[in-house]
XYZ file of C-alpha atoms in Angstrom:
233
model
C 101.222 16.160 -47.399
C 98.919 17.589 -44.691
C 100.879 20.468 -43.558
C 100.711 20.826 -46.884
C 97.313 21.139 -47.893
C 96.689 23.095 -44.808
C 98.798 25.881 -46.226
C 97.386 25.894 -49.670
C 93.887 26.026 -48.101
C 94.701 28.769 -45.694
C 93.970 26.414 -42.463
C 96.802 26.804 -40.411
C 96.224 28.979 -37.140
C 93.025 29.444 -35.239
C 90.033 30.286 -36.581
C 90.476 34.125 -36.350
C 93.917 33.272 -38.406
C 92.005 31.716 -40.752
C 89.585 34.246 -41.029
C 91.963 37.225 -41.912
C 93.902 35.448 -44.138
C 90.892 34.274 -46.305
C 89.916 38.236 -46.330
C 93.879 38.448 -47.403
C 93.670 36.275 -49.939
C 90.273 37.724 -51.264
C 91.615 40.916 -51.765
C 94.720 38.992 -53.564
C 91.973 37.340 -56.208
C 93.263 34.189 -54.671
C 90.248 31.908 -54.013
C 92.712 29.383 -53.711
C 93.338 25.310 -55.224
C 89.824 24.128 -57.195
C 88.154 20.550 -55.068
C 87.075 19.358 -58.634
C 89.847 20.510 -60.897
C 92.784 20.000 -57.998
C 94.909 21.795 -58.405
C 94.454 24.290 -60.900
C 93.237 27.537 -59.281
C 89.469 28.834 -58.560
C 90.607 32.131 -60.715
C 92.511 29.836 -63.733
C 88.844 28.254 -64.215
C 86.665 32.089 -63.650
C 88.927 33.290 -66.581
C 88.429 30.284 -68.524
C 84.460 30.622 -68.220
C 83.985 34.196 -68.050
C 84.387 35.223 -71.672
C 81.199 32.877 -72.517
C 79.463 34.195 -69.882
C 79.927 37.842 -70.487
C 79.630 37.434 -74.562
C 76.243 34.945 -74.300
C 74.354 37.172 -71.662
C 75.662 40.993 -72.370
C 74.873 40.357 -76.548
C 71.769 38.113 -75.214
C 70.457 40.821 -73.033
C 71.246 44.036 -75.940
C 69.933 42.106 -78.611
C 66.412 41.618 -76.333
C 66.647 45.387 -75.583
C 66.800 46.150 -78.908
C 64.190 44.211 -80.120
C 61.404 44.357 -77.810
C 61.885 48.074 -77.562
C 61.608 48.511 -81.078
C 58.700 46.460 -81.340
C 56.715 47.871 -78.405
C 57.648 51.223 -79.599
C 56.098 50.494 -83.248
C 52.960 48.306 -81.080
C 51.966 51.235 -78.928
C 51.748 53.582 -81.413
C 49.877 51.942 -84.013
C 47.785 50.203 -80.825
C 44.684 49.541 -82.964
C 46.339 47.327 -85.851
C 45.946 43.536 -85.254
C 49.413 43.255 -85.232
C 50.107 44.725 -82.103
C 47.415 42.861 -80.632
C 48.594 39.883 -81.053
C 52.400 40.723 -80.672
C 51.014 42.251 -76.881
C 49.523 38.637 -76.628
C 52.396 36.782 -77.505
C 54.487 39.137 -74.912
C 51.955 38.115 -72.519
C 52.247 34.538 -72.701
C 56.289 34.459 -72.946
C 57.368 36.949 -70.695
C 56.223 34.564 -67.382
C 57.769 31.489 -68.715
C 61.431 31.339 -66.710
C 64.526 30.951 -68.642
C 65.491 27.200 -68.394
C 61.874 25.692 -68.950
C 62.665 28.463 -72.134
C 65.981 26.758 -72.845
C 64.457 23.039 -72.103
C 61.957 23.394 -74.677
C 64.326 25.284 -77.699
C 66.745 21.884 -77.320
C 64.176 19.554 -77.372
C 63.186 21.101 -80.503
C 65.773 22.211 -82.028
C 68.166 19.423 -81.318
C 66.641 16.189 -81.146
C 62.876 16.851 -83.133
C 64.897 19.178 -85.628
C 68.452 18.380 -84.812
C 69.733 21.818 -86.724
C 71.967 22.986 -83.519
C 74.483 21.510 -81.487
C 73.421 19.607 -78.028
C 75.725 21.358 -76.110
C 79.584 22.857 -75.577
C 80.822 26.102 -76.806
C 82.456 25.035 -79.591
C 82.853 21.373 -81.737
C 85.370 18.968 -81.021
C 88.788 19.871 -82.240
C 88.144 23.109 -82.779
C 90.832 25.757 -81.728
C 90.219 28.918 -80.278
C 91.493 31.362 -82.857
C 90.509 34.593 -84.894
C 89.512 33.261 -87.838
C 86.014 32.962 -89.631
C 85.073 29.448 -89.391
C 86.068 29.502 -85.444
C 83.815 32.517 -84.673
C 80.514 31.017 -87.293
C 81.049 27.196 -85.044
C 80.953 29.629 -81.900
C 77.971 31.337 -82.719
C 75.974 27.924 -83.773
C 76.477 26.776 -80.541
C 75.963 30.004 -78.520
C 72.423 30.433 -80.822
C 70.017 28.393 -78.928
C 70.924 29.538 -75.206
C 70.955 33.276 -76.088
C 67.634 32.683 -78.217
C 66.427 31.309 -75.152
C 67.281 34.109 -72.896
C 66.624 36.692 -75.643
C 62.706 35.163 -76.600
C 62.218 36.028 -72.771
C 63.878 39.082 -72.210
C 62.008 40.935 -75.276
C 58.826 40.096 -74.175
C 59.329 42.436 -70.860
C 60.925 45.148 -72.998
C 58.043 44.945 -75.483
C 55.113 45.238 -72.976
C 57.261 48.157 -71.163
C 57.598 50.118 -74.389
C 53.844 49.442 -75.374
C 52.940 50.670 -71.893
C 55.186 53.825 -72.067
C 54.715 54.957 -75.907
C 50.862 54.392 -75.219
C 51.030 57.114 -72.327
C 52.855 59.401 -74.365
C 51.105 59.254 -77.503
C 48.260 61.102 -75.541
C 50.679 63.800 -74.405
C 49.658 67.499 -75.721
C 52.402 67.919 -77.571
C 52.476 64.712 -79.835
C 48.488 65.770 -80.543
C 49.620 69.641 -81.213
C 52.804 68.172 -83.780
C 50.084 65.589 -85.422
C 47.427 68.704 -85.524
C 50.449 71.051 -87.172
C 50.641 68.226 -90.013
C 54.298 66.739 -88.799
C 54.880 63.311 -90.856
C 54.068 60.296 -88.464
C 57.329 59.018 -89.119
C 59.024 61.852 -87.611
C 56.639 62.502 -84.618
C 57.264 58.466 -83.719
C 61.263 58.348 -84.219
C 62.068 62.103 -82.657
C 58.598 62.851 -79.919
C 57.769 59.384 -78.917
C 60.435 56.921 -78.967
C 62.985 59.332 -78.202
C 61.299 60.224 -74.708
C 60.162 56.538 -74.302
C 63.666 55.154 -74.066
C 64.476 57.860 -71.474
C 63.412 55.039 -68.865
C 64.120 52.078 -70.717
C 67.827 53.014 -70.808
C 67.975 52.852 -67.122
C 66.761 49.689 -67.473
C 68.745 48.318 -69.388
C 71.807 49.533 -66.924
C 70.092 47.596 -64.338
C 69.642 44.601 -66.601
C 73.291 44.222 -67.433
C 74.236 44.421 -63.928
C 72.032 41.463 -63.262
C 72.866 39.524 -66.299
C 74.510 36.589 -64.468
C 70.566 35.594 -63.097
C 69.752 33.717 -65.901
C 73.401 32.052 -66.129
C 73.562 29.397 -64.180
C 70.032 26.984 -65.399
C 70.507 28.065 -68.811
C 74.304 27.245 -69.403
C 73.642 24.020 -67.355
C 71.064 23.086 -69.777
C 73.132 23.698 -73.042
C 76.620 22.307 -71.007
C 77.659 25.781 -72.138
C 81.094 26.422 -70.252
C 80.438 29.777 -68.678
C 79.918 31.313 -64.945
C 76.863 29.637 -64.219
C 77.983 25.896 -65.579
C 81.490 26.075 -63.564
C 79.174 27.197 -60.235
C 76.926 24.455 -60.954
């Protein structure tokens, strides 16, 4: 049983041994027998969690794109309605908070003072995985409050970085000159400001999705959602 466990854990030989044929088995995608699952594989259990991980955060971290661009976009070019003002205050006072204390305080509302989502898990009890519409609507209920979480958060900084950008450009000679020549505001906001705005924001984003596992691991752990971040926990 020893010699046996010494070859599935890749400790027989000296430590250089043992060092090459962890980099072998790296390369292989074979992180070897799980300590708390023994002895279904480290990979069986990344494939399992993955999905959840890559469909919370990557729609959680669009969806905040979307919205806080398109918000601070609208906010910075009508800067002197009240409405902006207060959305730029709101931004302000969300965008600081981190992501679990975010997540801490949307279950304590929303499933014990309201109980109108699920406590935790990706799915109810019983439920199969399958394409069908009732499995995808019980996925989404329970995905709803840890993406809210993430996305509340997340659109804040894209809001106050579109405000900040579509402010700067609003001034720019040639949005005066196309308001001067009589262009529609509509137009000069959708095709001279936003349009050039996003430029920046776009790269952002591309950043943002590479990093999208950050906010994984305290969040999932919060909502015992079965991703990345819950398994590494």
């Amino acid at each position: 049983l020893r010699q046996a466990l010494k070859e599935l854990y890749g400790l027989e030989g000296g430590l250089w041994e043992q060092y090459l044929l962890f980099w072998k088995r790296l390369f292989r995608a074979d992180l070897g027998p799980s300590f708390s699952a023994f002895p279904t594989p480290v990979m069986v259990l990344i494939r399992r969690s993955l999905p959840y991980t890559a469909g919370l955060l990557a729609s959680a971290a669009l969806i905040a794109w979307v919205i806080g661009n398109l918000l601070g976009g609208l906010a910075g070019y009508f800067n002197q309605s009240k409405w902006s003002q207060v959305l730029g205050l709101l931004s302000i006072g969300i965008t600081p908070i981190p992501y679990y204390i975010m997540a801490f305080v949307l279950l304590v509302l929303f499933t014990f003072v309201w109980p109108i989502f699920p406590e935790g898990g990706a799915m109810d009890i019983g439920v199969r995985p399958e394409l069908s519409l009732k499995f995808v609507m019980n996925l989404l209920h329970h995905a709803f409050l840890p993406a809210f979480s993430l996305v509340i958060v997340g659109a804040g900084g894209w809001f106050l970085g579109m405000r900040s950008l579509v402010s700067n450009i609003v001034a720019e000679d040639y949005v005066v000159y196309a308001e001067t020549a009589g262009v529609p505001g509509r137009k000069i906001l959708s095709r001279y400001v936003i349009r050039n705005a996003l430029l920046p924001q776009v790269t952002g984003l591309a950043m943002q999705l590479g990093l999208i596992f950050n906010g994984a691991i305290i969040t999932e752990y919060v909502f015992s959602y079965p991703g990345l971040g819950y398994l590494y926990y």
